[in-house]
PDB file of C-alpha atoms in Angstrom:
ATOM      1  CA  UNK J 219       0.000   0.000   0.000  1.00  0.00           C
ATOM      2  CA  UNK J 220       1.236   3.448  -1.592  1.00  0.00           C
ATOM      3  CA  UNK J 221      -0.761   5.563   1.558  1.00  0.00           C
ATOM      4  CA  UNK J 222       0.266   5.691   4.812  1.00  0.00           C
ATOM      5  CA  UNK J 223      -0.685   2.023   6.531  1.00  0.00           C
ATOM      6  CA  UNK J 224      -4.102   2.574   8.100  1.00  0.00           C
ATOM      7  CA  UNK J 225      -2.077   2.030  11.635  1.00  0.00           C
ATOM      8  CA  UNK J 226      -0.183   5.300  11.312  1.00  0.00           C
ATOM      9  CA  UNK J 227      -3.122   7.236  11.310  1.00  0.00           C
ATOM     10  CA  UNK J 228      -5.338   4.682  13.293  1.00  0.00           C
ATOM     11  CA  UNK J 229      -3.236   5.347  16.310  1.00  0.00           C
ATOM     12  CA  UNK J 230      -2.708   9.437  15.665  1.00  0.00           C
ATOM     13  CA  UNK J 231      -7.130   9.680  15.170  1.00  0.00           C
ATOM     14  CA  UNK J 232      -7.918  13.039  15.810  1.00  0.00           C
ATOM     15  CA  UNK J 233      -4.983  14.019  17.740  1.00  0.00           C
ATOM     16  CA  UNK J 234      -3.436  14.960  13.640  1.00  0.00           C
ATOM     17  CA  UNK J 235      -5.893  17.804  12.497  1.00  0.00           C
ATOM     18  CA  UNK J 236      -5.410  19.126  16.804  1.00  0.00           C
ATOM     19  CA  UNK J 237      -1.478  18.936  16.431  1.00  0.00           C
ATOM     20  CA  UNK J 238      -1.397  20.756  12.808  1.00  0.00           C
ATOM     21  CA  UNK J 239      -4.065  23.217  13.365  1.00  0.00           C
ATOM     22  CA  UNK J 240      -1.942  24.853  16.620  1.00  0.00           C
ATOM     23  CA  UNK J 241       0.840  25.082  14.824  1.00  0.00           C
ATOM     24  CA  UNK J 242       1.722  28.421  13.521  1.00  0.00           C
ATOM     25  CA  UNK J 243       2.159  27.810  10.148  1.00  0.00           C
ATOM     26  CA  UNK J 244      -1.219  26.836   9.775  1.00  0.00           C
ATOM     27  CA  UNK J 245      -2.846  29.764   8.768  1.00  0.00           C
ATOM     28  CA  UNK J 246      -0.936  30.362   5.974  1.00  0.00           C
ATOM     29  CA  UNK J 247      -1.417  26.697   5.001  1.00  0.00           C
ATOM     30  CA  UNK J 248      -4.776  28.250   5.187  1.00  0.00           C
ATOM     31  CA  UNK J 249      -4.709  30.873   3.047  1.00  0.00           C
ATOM     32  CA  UNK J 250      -2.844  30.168   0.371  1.00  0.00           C
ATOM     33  CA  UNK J 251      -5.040  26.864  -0.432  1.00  0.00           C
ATOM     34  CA  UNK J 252      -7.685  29.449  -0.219  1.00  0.00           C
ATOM     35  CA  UNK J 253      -6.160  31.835  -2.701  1.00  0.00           C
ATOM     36  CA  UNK J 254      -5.351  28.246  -4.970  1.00  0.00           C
ATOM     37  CA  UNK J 255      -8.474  27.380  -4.903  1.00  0.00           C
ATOM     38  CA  UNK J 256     -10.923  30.699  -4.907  1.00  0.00           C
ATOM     39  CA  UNK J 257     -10.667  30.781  -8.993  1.00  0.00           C
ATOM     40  CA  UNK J 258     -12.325  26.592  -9.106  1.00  0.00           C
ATOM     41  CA  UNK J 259     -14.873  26.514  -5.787  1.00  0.00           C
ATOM     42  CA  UNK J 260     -17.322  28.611  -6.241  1.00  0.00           C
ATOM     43  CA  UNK J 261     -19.987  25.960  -7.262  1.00  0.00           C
ATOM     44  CA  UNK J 262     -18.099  23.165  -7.440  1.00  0.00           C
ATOM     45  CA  UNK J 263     -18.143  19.498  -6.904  1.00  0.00           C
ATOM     46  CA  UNK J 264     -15.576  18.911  -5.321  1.00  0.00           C
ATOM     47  CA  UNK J 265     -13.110  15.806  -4.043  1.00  0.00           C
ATOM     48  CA  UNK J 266     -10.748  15.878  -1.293  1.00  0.00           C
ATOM     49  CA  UNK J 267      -8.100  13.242  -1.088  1.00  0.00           C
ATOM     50  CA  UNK J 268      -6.246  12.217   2.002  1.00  0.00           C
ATOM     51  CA  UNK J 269      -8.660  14.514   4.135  1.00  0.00           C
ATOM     52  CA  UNK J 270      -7.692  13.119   7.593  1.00  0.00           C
ATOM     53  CA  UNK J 271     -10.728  14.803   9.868  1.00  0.00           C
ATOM     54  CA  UNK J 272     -12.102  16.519   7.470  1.00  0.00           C
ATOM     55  CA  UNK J 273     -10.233  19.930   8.140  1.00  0.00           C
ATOM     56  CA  UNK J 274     -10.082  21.108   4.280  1.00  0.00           C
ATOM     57  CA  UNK J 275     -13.062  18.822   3.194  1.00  0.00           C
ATOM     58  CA  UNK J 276     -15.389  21.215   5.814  1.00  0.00           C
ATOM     59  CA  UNK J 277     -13.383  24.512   4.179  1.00  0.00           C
ATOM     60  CA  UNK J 278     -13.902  23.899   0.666  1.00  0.00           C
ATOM     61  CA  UNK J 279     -17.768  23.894   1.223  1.00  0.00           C
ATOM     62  CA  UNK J 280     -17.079  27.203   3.685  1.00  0.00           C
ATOM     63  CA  UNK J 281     -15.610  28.452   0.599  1.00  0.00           C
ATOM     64  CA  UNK J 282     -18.475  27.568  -2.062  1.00  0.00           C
ATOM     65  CA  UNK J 283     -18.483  24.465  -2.762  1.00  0.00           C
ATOM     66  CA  UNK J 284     -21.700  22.482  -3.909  1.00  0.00           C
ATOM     67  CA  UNK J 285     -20.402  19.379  -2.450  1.00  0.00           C
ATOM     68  CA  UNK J 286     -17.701  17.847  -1.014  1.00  0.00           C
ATOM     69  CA  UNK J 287     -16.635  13.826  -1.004  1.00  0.00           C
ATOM     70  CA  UNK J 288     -13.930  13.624   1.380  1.00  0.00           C
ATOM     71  CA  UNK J 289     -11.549   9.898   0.917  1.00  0.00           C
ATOM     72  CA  UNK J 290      -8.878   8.816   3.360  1.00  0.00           C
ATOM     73  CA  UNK J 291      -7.231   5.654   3.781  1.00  0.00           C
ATOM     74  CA  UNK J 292      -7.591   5.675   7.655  1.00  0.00           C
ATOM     75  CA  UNK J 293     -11.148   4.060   8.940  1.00  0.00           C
ATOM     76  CA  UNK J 294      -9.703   6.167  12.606  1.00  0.00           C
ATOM     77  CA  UNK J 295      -9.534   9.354  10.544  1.00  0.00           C
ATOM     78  CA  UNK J 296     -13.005   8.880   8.662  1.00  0.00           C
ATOM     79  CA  UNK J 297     -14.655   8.169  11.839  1.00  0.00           C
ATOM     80  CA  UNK J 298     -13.270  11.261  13.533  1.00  0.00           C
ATOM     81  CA  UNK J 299     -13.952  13.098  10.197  1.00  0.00           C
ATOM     82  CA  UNK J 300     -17.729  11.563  10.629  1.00  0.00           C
ATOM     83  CA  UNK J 301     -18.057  12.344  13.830  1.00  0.00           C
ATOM     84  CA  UNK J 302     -16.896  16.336  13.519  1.00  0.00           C
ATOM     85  CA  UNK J 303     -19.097  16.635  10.766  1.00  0.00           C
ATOM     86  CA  UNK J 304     -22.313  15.834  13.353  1.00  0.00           C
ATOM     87  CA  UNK J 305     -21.394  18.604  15.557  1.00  0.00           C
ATOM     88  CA  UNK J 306     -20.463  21.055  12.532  1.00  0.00           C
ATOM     89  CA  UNK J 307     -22.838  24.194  11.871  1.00  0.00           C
ATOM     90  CA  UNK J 308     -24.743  24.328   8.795  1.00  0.00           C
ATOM     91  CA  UNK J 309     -27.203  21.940   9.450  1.00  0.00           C
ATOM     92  CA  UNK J 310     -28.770  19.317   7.838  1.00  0.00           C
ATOM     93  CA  UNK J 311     -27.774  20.817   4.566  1.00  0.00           C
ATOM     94  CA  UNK J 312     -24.131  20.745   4.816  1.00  0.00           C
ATOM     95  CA  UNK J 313     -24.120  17.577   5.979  1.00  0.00           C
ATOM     96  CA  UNK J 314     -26.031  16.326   3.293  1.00  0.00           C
ATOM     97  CA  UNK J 315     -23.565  18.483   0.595  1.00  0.00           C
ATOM     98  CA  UNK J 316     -20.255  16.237   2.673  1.00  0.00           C
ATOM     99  CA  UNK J 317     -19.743  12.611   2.882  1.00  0.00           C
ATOM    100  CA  UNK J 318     -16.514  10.680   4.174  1.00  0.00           C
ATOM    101  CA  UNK J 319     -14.989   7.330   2.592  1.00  0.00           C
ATOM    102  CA  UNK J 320     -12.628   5.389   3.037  1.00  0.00           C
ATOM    103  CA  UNK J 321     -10.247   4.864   0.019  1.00  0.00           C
ATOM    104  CA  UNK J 322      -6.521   4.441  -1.175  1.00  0.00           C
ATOM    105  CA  UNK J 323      -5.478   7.103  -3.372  1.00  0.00           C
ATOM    106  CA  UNK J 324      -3.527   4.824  -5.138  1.00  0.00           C
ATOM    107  CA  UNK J 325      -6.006   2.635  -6.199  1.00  0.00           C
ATOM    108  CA  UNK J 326      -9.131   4.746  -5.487  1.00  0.00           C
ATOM    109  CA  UNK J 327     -10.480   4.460  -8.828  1.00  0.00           C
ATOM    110  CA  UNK J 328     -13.300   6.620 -10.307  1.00  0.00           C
ATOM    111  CA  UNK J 329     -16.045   7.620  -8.079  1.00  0.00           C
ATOM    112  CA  UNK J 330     -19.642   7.966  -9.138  1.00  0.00           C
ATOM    113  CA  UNK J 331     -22.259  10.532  -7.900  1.00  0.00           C
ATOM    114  CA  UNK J 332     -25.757  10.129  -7.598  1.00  0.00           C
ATOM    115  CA  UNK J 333     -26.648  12.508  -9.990  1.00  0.00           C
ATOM    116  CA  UNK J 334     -23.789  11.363 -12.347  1.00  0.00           C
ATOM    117  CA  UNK J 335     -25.393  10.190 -15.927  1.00  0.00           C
ATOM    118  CA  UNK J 336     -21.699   9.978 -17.667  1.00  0.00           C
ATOM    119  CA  UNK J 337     -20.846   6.792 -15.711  1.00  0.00           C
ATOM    120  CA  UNK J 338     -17.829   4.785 -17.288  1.00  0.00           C
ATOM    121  CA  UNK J 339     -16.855   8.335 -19.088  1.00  0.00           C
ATOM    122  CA  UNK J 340     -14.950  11.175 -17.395  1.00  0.00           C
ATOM    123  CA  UNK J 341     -14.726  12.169 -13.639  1.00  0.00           C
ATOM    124  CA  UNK J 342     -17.471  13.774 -11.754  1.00  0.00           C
ATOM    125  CA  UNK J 343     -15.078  16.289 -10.061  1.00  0.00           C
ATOM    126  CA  UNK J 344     -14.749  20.222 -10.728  1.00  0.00           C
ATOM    127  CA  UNK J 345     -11.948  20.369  -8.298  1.00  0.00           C
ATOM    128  CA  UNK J 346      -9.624  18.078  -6.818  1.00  0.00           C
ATOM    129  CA  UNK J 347      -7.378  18.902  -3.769  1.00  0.00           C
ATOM    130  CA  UNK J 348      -4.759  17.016  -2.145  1.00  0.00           C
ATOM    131  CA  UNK J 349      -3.447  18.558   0.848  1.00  0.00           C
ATOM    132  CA  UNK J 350      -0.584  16.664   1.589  1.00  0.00           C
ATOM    133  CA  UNK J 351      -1.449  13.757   0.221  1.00  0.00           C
ATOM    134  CA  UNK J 352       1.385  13.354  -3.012  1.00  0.00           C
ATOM    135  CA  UNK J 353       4.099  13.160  -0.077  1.00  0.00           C
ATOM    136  CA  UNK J 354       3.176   9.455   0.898  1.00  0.00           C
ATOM    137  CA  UNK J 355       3.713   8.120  -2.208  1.00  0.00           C
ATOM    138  CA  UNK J 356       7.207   6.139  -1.751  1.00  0.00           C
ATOM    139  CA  UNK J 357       8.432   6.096  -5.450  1.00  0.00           C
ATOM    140  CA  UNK J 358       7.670   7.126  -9.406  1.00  0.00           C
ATOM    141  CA  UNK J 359       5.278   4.078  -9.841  1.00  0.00           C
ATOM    142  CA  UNK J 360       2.971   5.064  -6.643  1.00  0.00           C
ATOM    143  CA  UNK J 361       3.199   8.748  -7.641  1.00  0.00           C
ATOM    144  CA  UNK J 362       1.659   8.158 -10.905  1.00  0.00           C
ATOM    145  CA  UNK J 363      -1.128   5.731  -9.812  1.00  0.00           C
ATOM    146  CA  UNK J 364      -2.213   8.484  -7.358  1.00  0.00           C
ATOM    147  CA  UNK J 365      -2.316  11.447 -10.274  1.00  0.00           C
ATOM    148  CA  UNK J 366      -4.430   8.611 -12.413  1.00  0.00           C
ATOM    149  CA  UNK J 367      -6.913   8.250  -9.691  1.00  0.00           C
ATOM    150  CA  UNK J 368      -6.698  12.248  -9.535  1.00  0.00           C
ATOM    151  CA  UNK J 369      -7.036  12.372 -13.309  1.00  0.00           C
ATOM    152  CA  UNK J 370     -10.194   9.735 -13.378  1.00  0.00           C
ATOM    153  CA  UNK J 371     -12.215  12.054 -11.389  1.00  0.00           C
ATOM    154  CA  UNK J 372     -11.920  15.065 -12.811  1.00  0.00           C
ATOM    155  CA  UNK J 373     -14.003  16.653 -15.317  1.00  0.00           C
ATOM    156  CA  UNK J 374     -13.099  16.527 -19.104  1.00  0.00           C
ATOM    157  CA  UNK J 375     -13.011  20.317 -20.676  1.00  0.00           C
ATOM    158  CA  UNK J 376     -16.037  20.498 -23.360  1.00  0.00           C
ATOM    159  CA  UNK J 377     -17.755  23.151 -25.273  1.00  0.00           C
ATOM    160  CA  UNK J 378     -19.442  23.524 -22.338  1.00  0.00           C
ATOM    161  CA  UNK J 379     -16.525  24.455 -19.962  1.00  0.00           C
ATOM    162  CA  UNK J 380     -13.448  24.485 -21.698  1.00  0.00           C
ATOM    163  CA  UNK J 381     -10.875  24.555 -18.711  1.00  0.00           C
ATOM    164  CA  UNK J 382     -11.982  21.354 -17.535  1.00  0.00           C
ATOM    165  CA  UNK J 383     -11.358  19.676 -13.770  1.00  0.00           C
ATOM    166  CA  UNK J 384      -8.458  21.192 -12.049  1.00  0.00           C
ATOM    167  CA  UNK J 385      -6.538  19.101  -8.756  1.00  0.00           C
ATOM    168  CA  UNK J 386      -4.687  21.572  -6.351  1.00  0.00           C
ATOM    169  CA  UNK J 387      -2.618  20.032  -3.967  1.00  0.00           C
ATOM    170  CA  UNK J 388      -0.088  20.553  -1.039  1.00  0.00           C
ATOM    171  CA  UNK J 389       3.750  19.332  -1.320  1.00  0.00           C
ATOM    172  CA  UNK J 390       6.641  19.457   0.110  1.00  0.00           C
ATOM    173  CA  UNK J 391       9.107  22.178  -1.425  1.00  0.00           C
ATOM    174  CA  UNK J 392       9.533  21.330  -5.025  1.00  0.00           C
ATOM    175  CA  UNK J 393      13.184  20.546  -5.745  1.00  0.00           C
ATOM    176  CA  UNK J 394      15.465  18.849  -8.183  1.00  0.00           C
ATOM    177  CA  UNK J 395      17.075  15.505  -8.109  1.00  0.00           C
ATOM    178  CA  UNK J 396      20.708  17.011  -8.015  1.00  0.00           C
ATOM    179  CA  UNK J 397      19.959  19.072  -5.118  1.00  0.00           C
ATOM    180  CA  UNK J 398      17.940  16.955  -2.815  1.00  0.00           C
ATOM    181  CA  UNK J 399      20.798  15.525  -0.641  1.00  0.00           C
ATOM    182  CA  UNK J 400      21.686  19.319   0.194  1.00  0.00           C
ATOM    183  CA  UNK J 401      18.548  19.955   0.920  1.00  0.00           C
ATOM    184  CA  UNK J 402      18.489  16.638   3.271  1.00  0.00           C
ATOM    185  CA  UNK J 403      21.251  18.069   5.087  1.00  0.00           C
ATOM    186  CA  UNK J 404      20.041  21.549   5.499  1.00  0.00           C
ATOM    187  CA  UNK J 405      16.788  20.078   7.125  1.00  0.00           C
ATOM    188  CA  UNK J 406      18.687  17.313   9.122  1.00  0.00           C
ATOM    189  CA  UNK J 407      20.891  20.285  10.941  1.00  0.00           C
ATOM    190  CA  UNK J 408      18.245  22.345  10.990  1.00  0.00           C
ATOM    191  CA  UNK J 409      16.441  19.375  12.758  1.00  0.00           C
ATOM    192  CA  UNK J 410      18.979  19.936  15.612  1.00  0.00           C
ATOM    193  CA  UNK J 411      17.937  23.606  16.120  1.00  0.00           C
ATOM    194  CA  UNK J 412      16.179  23.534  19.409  1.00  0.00           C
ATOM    195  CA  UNK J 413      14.983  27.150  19.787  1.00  0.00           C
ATOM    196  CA  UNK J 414      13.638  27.404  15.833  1.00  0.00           C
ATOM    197  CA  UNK J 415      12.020  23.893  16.440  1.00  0.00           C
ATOM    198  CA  UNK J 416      10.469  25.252  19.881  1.00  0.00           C
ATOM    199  CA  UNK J 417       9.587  28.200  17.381  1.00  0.00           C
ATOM    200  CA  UNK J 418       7.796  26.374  14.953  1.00  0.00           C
ATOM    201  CA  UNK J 419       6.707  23.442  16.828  1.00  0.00           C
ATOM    202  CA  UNK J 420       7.647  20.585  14.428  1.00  0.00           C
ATOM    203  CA  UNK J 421      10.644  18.998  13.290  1.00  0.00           C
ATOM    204  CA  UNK J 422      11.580  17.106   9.578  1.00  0.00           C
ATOM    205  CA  UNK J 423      14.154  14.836   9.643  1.00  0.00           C
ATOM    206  CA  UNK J 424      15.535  13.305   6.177  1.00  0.00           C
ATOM    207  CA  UNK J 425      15.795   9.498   7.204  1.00  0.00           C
ATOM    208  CA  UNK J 426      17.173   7.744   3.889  1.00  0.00           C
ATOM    209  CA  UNK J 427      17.826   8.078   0.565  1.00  0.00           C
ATOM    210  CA  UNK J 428      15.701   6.067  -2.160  1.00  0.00           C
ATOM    211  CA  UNK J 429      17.891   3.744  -4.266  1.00  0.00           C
ATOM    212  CA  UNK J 430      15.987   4.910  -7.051  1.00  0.00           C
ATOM    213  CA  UNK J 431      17.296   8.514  -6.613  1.00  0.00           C
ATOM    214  CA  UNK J 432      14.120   9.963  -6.699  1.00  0.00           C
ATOM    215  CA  UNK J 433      13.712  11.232  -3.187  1.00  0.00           C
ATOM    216  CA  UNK J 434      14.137  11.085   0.665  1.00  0.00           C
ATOM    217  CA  UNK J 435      11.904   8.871   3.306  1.00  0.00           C
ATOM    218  CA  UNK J 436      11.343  11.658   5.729  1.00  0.00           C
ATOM    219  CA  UNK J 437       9.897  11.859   9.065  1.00  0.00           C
ATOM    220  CA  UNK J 438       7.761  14.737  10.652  1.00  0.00           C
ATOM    221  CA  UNK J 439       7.323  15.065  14.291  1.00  0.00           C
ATOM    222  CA  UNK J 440       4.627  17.622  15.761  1.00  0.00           C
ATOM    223  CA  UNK J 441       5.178  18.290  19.569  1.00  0.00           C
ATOM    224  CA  UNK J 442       3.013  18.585  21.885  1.00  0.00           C
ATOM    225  CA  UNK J 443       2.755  20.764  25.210  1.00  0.00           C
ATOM    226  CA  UNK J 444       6.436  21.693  26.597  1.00  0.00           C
ATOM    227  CA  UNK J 445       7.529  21.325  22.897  1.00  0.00           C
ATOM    228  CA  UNK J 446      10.769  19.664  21.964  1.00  0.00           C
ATOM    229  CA  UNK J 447      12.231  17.189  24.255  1.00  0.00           C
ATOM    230  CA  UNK J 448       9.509  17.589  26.864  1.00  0.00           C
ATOM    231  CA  UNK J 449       9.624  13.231  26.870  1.00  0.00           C
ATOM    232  CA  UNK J 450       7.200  10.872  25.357  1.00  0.00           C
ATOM    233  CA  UNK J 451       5.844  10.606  28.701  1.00  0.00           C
ATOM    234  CA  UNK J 452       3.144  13.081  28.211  1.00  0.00           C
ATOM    235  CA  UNK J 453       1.661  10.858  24.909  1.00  0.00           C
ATOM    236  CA  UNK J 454       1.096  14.657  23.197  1.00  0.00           C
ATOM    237  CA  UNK J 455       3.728  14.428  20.415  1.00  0.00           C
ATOM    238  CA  UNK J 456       2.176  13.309  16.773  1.00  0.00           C
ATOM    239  CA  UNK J 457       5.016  11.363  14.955  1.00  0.00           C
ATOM    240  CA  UNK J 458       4.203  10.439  11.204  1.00  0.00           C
ATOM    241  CA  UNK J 459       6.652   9.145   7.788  1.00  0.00           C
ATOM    242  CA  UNK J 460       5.752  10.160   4.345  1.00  0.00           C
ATOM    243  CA  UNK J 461       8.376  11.069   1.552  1.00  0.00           C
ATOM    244  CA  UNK J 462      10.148  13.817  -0.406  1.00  0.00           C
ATOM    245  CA  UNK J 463      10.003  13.223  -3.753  1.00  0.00           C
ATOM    246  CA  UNK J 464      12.067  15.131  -6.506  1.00  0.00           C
ATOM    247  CA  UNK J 465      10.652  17.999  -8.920  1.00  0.00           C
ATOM    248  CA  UNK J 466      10.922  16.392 -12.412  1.00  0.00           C
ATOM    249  CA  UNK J 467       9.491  12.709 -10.344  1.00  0.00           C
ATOM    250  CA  UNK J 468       5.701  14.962  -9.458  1.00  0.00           C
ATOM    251  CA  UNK J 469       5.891  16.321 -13.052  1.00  0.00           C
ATOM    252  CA  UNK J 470       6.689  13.355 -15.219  1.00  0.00           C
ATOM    253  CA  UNK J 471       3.977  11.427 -12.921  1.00  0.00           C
ATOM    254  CA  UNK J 472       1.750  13.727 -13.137  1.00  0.00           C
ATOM    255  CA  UNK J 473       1.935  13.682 -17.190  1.00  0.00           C
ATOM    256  CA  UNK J 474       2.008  10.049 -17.237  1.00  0.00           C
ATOM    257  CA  UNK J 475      -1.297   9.739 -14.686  1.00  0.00           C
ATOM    258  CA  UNK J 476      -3.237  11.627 -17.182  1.00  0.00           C
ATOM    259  CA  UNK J 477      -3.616  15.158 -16.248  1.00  0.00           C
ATOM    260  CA  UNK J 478      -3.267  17.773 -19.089  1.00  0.00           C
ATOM    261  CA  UNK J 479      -3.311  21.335 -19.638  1.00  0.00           C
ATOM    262  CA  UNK J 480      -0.925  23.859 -17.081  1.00  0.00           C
ATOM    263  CA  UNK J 481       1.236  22.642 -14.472  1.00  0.00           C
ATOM    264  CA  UNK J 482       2.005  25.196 -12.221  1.00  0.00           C
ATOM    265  CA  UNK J 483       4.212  25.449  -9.011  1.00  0.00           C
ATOM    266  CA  UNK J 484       3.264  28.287  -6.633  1.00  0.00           C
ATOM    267  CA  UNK J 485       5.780  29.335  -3.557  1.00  0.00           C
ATOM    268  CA  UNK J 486       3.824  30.045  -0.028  1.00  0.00           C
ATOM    269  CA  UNK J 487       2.873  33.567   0.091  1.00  0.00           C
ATOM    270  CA  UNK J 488       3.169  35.148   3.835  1.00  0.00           C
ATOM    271  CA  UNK J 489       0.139  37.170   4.312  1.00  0.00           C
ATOM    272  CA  UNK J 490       0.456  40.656   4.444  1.00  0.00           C
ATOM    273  CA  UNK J 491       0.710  42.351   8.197  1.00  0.00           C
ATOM    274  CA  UNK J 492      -0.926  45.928   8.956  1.00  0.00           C
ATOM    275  CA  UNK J 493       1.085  47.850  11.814  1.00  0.00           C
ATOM    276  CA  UNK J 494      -0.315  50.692  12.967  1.00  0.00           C
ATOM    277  CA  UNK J 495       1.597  52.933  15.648  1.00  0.00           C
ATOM    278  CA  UNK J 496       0.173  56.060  17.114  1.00  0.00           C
ATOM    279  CA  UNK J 497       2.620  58.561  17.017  1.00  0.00           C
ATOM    280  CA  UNK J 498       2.316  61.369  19.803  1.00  0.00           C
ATOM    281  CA  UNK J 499       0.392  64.591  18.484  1.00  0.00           C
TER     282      UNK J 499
END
């Protein structure tokens, strides 16, 4: 299995979307999926893959969405993602507009609507998302099977709409096979920095290289109360392993799962801060 085994995120449950959400890079997470997405939402069906709790699933219909189908691999994280969902506002009719599944990205497949007539077709999908999903595939092969999945459910352009299904996703920093090792041992000695990891309240460590060449098996570690080093005593810290693939390995498997049209990489944007200081009259 391409995903993360259903036991990594089993045993995390809720305790993931918790840890990530108090972390203070998470609002600019926030806003630049936002900004990604605002052109594709408005009115859209939409499908979120890996959606852990629901976090993003719940946002996209915040943002305009006409429905939402939410797939993760983790029964734990479905359940919690069901169960958030009951106590969400917007009624009965959000509820009806978001459903949960469990699924493997990797071998999802195409997944039908009620409403969908053009079974067997194209995708039923407007919009795609991903939010750091791509990162647990663990080589070239996996990578591609997850775009295809991505590819069969998303709407063909037409007369009707010429652009087409669009799939915005999450990744790690986008960077080149020749420069990944450097970048492995940046983040490794950066790993070591106690006061910017008490900072930011996460670590990344670079555990080993793939014999492919394509990319890293990394680990991420989100800390709980009393941060870094506090001990494992306190059960608080979320501890996960995914993978940091190169550049050119997302864009040839993203060519060779079927997606067409523009590929486009965009940097995180740091929203904009307003200081305002009264001067003395």
């Amino acid at each position: 299995m391409a995903t993360p085994p259903p036991s990594q995120y089993d045993a995390i449950g809720s305790r993931y979307t918790h840890a990530f959400k108090a972390l203070p890079t998470s609002a600019v997470e926030t806003t630049n999926l936002r900004a990604a997405v605002a052109p594709h939402v408005r009115g859209a069906r939409a499908l979120d893959l890996g959606c852990g709790t629901g976090y993003y699933s719940r946002k996209l219909l915040e943002w305009g969405a006409a429905a939402v189908v939410g797939v993760d691999v983790s029964p734990e994280m479905v359940a919690a993602a069901n169960s958030q969902q009951q106590h969400a506002p917007g009624g009965d009719g959000d509820k009806k507009r978001l459903r949960f599944i469990v699924g493997d990205a990797v071998s999802l497949g195409r997944i039908s609507l009620p409403d969908d007539n053009e079974e067997g077709k194209h995708g039923a999908f407007d919009l795609a998302t991903g939010a750091w999903l791509l990162n647990y595939a663990s080589s070239a092969a996996e990578l591609t099977r997850m775009f295809a999945t991505i590819a069969a459910n998303l709407r063909l352009a037409s007369a009707k709409n010429s652009r087409g299904g669009v799939f915005v996703g999450i990744t790690p920093p986008p960077v080149g096979r020749a420069d990944m090792d450097a970048l492995a041992a940046r983040t490794n000695n950066l790993a070591t920095d106690a006061e910017r990891t008490a900072v930011l309240g996460y670590s990344v460590a670079f555990l080993d290289r793939l014999a492919s060449g394509d990319g890293w098996k990394t680990k991420m570690t989100v800390y709980g109360p009393g941060g870094a080093g506090a001990g494992a005593g306190a059960g608080e810290d979320v501890t996960f392993q995914n993978y940091h693939l190169a550049r050119e390995v997302y864009e040839d498997a993203a060519r060779r799962g079927g997606l067409s049209g523009r590929l486009e990489w965009r940097a995180v944007e740091m929203p904009a801060i307003c200081l305002w200081k009264s001067l003395p009259e």
